Short mmCIF file of C-alpha atoms and ligand atoms in Angstrom, two decimals:
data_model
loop_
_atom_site.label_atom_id
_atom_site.label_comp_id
_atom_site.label_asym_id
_atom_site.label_seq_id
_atom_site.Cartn_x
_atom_site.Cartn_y
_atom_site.Cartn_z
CA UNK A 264 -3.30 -2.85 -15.86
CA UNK A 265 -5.07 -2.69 -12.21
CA UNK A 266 -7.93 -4.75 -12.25
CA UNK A 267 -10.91 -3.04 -11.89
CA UNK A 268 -14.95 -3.74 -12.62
CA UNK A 269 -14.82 -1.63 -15.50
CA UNK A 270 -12.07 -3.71 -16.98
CA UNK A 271 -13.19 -6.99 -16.09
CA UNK A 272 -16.65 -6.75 -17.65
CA UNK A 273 -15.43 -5.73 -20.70
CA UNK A 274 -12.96 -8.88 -20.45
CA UNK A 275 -15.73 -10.87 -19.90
CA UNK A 276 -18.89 -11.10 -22.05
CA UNK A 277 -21.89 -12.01 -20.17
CA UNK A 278 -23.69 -15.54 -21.19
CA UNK A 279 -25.76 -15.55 -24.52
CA UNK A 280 -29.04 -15.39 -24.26
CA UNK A 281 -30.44 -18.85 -24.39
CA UNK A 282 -34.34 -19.27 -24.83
CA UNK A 283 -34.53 -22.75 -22.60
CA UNK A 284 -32.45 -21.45 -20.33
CA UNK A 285 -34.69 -18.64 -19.79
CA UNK A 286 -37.59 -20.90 -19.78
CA UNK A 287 -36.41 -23.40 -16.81
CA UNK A 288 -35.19 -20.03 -15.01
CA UNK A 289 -39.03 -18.58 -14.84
CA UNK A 290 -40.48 -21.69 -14.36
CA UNK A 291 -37.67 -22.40 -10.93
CA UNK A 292 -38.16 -18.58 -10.14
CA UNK A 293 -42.12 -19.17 -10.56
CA UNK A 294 -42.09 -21.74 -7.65
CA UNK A 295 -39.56 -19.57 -5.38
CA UNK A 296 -40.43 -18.04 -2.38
CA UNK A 297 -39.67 -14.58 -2.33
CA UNK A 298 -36.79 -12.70 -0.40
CA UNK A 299 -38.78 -9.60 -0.84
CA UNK A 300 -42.61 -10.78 0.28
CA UNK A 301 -40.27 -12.59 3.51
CA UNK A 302 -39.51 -9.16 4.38
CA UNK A 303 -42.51 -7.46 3.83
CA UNK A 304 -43.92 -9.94 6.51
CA UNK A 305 -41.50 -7.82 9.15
CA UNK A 306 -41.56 -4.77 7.48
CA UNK A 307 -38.41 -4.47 5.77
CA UNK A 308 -36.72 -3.89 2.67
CA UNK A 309 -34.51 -6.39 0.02
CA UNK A 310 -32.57 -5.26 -2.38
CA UNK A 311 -30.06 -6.07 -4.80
CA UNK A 312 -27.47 -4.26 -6.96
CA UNK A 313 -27.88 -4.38 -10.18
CA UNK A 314 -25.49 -3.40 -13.63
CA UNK A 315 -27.28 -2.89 -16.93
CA UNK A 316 -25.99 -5.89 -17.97
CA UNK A 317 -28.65 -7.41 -15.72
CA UNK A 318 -31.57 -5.46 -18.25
CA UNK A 319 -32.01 -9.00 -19.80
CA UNK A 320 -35.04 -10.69 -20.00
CA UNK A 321 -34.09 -13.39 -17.56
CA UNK A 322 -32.63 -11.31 -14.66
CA UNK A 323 -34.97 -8.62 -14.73
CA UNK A 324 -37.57 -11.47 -14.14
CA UNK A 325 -35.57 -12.96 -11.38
CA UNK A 326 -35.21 -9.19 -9.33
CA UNK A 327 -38.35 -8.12 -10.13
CA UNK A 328 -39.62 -11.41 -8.57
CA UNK A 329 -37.20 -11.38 -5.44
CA UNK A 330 -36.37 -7.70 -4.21
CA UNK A 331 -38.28 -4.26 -3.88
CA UNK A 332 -35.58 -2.37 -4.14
CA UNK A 333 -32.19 -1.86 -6.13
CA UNK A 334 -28.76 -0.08 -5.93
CA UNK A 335 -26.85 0.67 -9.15
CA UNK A 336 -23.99 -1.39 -8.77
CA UNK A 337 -21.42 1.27 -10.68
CA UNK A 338 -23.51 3.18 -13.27
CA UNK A 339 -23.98 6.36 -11.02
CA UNK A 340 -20.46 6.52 -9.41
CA UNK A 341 -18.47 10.00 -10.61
CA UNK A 342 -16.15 8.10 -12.69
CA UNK A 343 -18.88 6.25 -14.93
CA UNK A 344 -21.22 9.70 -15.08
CA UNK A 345 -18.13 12.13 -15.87
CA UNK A 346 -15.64 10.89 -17.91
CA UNK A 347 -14.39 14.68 -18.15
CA UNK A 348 -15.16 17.22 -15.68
CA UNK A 349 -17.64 18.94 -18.15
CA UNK A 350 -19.26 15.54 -19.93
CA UNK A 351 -21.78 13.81 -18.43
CA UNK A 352 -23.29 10.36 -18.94
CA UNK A 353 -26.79 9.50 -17.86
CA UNK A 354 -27.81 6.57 -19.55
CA UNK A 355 -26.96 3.37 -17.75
CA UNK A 356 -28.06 5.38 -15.00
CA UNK A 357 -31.24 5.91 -16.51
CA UNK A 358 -31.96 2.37 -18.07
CA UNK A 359 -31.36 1.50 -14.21
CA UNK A 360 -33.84 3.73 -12.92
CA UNK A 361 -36.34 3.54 -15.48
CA UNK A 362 -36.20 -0.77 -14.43
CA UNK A 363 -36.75 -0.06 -11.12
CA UNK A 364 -39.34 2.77 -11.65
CA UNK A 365 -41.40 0.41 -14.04
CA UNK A 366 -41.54 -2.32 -11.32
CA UNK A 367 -42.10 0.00 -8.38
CA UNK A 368 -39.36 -0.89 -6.77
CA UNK A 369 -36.91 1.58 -4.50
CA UNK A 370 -33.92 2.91 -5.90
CA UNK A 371 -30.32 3.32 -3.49
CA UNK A 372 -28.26 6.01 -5.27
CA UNK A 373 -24.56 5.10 -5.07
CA UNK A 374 -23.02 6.95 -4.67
CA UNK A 375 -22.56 10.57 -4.78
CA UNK A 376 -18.90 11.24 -3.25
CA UNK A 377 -16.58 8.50 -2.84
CA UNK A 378 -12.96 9.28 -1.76
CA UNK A 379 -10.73 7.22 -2.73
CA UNK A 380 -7.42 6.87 -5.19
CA UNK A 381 -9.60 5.57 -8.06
CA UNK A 382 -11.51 8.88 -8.63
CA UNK A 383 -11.24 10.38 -12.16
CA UNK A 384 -7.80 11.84 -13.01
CA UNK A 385 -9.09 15.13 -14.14
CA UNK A 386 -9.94 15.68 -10.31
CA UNK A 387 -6.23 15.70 -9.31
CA UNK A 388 -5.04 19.21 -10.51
CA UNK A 389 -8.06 21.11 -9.16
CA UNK A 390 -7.55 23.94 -6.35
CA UNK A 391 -9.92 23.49 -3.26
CA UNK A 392 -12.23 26.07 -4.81
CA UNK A 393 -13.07 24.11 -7.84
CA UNK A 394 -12.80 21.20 -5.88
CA UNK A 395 -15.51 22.20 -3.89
CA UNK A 396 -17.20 23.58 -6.92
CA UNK A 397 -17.14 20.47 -8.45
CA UNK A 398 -18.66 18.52 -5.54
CA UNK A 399 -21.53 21.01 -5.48
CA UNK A 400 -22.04 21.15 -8.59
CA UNK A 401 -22.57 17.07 -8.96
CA UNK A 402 -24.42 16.68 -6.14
CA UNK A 403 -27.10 19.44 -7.50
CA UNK A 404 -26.99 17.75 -10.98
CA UNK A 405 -27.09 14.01 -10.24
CA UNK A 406 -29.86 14.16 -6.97
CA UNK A 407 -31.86 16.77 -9.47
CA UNK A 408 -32.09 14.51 -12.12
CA UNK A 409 -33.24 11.70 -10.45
CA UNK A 410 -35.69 13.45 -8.00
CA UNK A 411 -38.62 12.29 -6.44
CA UNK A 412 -37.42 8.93 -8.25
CA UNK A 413 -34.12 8.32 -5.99
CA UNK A 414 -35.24 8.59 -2.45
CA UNK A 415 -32.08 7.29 -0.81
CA UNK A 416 -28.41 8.55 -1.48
CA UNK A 417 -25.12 7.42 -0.09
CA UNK A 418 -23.91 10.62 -0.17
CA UNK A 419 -20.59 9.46 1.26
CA UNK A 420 -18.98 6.40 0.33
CA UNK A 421 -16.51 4.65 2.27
CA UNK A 422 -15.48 7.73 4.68
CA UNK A 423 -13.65 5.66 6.96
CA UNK A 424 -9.48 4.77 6.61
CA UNK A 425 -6.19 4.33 8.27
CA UNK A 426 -5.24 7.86 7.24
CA UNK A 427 -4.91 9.94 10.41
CA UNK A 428 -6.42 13.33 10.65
CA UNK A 429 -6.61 14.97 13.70
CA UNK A 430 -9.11 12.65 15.99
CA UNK A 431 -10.21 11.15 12.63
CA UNK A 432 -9.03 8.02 11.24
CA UNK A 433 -10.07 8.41 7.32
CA UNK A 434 -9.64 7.04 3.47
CA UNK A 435 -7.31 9.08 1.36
CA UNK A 436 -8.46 10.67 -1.72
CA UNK A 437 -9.10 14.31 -3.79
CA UNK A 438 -11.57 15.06 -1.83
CA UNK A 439 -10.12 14.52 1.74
CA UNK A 440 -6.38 15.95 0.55
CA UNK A 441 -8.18 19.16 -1.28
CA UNK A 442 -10.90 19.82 1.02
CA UNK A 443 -10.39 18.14 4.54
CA UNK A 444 -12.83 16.51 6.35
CA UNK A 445 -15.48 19.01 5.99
CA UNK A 446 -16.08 17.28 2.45
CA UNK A 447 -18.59 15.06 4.24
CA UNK A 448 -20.42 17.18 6.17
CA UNK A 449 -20.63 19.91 3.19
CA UNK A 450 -21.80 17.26 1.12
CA UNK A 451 -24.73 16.28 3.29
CA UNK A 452 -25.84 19.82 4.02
CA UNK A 453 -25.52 20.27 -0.28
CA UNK A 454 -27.85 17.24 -0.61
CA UNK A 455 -30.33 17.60 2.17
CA UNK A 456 -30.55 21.34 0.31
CA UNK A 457 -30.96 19.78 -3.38
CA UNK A 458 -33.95 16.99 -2.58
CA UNK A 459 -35.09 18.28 1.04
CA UNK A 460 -37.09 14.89 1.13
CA UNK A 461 -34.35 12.73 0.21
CA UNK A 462 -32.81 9.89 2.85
CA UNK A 463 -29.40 10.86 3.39
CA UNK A 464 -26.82 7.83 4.19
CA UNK A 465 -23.04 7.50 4.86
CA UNK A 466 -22.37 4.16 3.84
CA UNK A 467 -19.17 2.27 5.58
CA UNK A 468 -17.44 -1.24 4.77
CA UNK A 469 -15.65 -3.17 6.85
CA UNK A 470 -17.35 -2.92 10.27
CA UNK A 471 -18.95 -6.39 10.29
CA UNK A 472 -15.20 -7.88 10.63
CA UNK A 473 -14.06 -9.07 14.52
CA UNK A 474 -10.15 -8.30 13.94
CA UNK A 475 -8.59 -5.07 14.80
CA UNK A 476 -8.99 -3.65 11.31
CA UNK A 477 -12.77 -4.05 11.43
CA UNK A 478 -12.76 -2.67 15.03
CA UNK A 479 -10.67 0.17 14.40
CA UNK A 480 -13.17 1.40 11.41
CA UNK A 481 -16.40 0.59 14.08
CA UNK A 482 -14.83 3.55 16.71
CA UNK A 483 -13.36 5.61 13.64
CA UNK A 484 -17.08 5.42 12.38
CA UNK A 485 -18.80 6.58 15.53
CA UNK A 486 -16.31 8.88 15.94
CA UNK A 487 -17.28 10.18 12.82
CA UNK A 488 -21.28 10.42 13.44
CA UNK A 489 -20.45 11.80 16.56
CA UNK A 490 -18.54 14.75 15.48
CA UNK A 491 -21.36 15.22 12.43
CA UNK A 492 -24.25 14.50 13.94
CA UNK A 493 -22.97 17.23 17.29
CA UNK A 494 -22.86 19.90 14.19
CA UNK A 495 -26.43 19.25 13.00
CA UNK A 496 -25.32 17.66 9.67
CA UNK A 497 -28.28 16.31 8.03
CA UNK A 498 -27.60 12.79 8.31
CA UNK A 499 -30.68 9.93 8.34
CA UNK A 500 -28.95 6.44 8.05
CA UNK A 501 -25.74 4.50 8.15
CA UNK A 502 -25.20 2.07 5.48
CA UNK A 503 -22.61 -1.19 6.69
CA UNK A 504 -21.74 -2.37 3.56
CA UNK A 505 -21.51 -6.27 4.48
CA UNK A 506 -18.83 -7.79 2.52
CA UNK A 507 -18.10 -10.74 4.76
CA UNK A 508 -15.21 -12.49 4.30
CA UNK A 509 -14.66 -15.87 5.26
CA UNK A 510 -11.70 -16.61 7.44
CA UNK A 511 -12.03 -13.19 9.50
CA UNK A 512 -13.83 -13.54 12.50
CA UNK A 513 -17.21 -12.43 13.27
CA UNK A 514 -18.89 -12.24 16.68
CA UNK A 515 -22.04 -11.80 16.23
CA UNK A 516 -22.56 -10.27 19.83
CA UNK A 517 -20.24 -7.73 19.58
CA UNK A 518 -21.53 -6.50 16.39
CA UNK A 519 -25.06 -5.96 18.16
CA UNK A 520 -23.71 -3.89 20.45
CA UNK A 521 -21.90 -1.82 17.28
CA UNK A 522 -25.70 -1.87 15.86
CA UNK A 523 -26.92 -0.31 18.80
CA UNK A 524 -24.42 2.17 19.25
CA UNK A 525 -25.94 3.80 15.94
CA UNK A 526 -29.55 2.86 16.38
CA UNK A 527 -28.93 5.14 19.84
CA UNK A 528 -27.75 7.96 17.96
CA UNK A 529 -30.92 8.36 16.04
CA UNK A 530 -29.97 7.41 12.98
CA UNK A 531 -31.67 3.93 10.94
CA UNK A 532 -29.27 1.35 9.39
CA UNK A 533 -28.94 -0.10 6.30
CA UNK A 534 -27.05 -3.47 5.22
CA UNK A 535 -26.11 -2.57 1.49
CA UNK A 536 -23.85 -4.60 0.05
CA UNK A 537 -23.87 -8.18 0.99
CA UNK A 538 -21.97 -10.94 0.03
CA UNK A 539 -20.32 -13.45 1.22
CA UNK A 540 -16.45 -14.28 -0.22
CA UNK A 541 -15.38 -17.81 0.06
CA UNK A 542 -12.33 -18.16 -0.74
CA UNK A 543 -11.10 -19.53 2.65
CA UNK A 544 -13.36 -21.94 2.30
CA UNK A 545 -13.58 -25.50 0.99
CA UNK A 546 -13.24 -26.25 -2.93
CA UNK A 547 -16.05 -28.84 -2.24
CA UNK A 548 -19.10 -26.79 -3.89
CA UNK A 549 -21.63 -28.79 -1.78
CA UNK A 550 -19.52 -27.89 1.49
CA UNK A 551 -18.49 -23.86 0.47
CA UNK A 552 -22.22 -23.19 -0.06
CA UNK A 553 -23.08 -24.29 3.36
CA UNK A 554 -20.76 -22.58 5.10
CA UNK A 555 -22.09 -19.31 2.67
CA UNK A 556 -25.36 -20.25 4.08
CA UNK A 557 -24.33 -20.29 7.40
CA UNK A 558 -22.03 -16.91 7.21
CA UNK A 559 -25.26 -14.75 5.70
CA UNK A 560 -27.35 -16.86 8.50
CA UNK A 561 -25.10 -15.78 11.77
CA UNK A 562 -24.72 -11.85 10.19
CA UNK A 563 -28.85 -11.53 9.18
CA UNK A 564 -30.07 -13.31 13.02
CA UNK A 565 -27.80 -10.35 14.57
CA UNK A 566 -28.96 -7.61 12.02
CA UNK A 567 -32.53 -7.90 12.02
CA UNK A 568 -33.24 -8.05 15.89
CA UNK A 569 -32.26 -4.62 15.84
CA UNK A 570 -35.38 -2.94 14.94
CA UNK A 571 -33.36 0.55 13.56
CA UNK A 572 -32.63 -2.08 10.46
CA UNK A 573 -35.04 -0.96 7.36
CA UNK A 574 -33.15 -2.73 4.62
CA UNK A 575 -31.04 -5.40 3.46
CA UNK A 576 -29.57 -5.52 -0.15
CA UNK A 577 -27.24 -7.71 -1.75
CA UNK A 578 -24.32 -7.39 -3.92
CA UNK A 579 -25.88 -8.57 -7.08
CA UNK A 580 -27.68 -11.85 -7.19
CA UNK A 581 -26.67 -14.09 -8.67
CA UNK A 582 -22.75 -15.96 -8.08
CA UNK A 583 -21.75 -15.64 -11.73
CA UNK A 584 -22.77 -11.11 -11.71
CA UNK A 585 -20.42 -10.83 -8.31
CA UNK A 586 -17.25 -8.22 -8.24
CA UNK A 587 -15.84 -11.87 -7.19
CA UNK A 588 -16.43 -13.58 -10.16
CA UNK A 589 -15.58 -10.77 -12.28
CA UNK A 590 -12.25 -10.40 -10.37
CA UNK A 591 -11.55 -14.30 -10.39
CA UNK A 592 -12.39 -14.93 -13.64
CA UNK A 593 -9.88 -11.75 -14.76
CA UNK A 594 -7.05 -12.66 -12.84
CA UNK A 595 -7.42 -16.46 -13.71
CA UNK A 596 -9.60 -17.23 -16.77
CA UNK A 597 -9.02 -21.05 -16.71
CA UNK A 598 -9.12 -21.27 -12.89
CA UNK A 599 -11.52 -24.67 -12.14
CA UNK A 600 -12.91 -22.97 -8.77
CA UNK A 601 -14.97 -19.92 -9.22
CA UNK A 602 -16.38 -17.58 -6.54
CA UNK A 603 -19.92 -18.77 -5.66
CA UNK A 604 -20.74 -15.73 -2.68
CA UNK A 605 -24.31 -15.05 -3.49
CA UNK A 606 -28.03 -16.43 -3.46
CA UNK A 607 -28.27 -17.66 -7.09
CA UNK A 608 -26.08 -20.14 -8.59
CA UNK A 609 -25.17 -19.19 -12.53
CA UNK A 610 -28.39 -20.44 -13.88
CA UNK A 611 -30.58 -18.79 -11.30
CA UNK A 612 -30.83 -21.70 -9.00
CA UNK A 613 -31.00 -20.98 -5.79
CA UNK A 614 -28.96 -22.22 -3.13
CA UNK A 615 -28.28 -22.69 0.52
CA UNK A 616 -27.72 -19.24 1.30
CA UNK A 617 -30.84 -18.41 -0.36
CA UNK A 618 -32.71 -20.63 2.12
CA UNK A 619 -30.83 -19.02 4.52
CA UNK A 620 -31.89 -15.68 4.07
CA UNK A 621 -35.72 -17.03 3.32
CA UNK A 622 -35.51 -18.72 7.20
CA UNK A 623 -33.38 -15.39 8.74
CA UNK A 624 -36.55 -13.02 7.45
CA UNK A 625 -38.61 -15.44 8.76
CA UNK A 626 -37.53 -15.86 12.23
CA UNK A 627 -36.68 -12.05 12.27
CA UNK A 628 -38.97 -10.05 15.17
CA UNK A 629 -42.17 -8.33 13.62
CA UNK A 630 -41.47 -4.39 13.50
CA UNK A 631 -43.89 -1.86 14.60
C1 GLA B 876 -17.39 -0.99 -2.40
C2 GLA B 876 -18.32 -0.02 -3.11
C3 GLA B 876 -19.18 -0.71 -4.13
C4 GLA B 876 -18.38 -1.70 -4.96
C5 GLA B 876 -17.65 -2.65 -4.06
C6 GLA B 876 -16.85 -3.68 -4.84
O1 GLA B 876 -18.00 -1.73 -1.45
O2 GLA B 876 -19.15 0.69 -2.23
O3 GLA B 876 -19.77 0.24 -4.96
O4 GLA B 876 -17.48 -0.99 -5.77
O5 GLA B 876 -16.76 -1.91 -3.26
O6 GLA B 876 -17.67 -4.38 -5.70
#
């Protein structure tokens, strides 16, 4: 079986609910600074994803204390909402965005088309007309549900690949083999004509890295906004997804001069998806968290000096709700080191990388 989110949650059960526990977690959380007041300070945004798992007493304390905004981590993605091509499931979705509603806090929707080989089976023997019918006709149903209460969409997830096509270089999947690579711009023009108010986003991974495969997705990106944006196609933002990964190199330099290459084009930036995966580096817990620290430090002093920056959201946040942990813990259940990429440690705590962020927002330039 491939390991996947889906699978490893249901592998493994989150903690039980333990009333102390919660107890020392408020009363640590209580004394916190805040990643989300730290931004307000400059004008900018934190966020987190978030599963329903994290509907629990505890964590809902612990984001509705830290960030203003979240990002369904997989509840709105086609293959959670439409099992078949005809049923469709709302409510983790909902519970999500009811949260976030309740505490006033902005909602990311991700995502609306993502093209990639894990899309729903009943996709694959579609002609391009139902193809495209079926794009439509989710992008009309899930942005129209959640109107006026999602005001941010990735539209397009992960548009970018080593798939050549024509001057492109994209990500294979139904909707590239079925429709071409007018599936992105038809699906921006579909959703800027479903919630005209909407922020439209095409959200990219991998551009942060300083090898040739992160370079070769930065000019296959602006190659991509280039050839959109010269057609008019309703685009607002670029999301870089920020999954840093340690022993890839990362000049910090470089990647400001990637951030202003968008910020030129018109369009504001988003950092969606941050985390930080350690496993290049040391077993030593007190060590790895420093160099976490300093890895979110060296990406955030780059990434908010550029004043086209409006948010920054992590992937989950705490260590023990991270796709890492989920994926470690899967393939090796009694494994004695476990992925600790994120601001909370697995009872809340914070830790270096926390601080980190606190003292990045901090030193960050005041916006206008
Ligand atoms: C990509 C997607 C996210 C999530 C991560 C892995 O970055 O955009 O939704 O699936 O992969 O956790």
């Amino acid at each position: 079986m491939q390991i996947n989110r889906r699978n490893a949650l249901a592998a493994f059960a989150v903690a039980p609910f333990i009333p102390t526990r919660a107890l020392a977690a408020c009363e640590e959380s209580a004394a916190l600074p805040s990643l989300k007041k730290a931004a307000a300070e400059k004008a900018l945004i934190v966020g987190s994803a978030i599963s329903v798992l994290q509907l629990n007493d505890d964590d809902k304390a612990l984001f509705a204390s830290q960030v203003s905004s979240v990002t369904p981590e997989n509840p709105m993605k086609m293959t959670v909402i439409r099992p078949s091509r005809t049923d469709w499931k709302f409510e983790r979705p909902d519970a999500i965005v009811d949260f976030a509603v309740e505490n006033a806090m902005q909602i990311r929707g991700h995502t609306l088309i993502w093209n990639n080989d894990k899309q729903p089976d009943w996709l694959n023997p579609l002609s391009k007309d139902e193809m495209q019918a079926v794009v439509d006709e989710h992008i009309e149903k899930v942005m129209s549900r959640y109107t006026g209460r999602v005001k941010i969409w990735d539209v397009i997830n992960e548009p970018v690949g080593t798939q050549p096509f024509g001057k492109f270089s994209l990500r294979k999947g139904p909707f590239l083999e079925r429709l071409g690579v007018d599936y992105i711009a038809n699906s921006f023009r579909r959703a800027r004509s479903v919630d005209p108010h909407a922020k439209l986003v095409l959200n990219e991974t991998h551009t942060e890295r300083d090898d040739s495969f992160g370079l070769g997705y930065r000019k296959a990106l602006l190659t991509l906004l280039d050839h959109l944006l010269d057609q008019g196609v309703p685009i607002d933002g670029v999301g870089l997804q920020g999954h840093i990964q340690s022993g890839v190199p990362f000049r910090p330099d470089a990647f400001g001069v990637f951030l202003e290459e968008i910020a030129r084009r018109g369009l504001f930036i988003e950092i969606t998806e941050l985390d930080v995966n350690d496993d290049k580096f040391p077993d030593d817990v007190t060590a790895r968290d420093l160099k976490v620290a300093e890895a979110y430090r060296r990406l955030l002093d780059v990434v908010l000096a550029n004043e086209a920056v409006k948010s920054i959201s992590f992937w989950q946040l705490g260590d023990r709700n991270s796709y890492y942990y989920y994926r470690a813990s899967y393939s090796d259940p009694s494994a004695a080191r476990r992925p600790r990429p994120l601001l909370f440690d697995h009872r809340s705590r914070p830790k270096p990388a926390f601080n980190a962020v606190i003292e990045a927002l901090q030193r960050a330039p005041a916006r206008a």
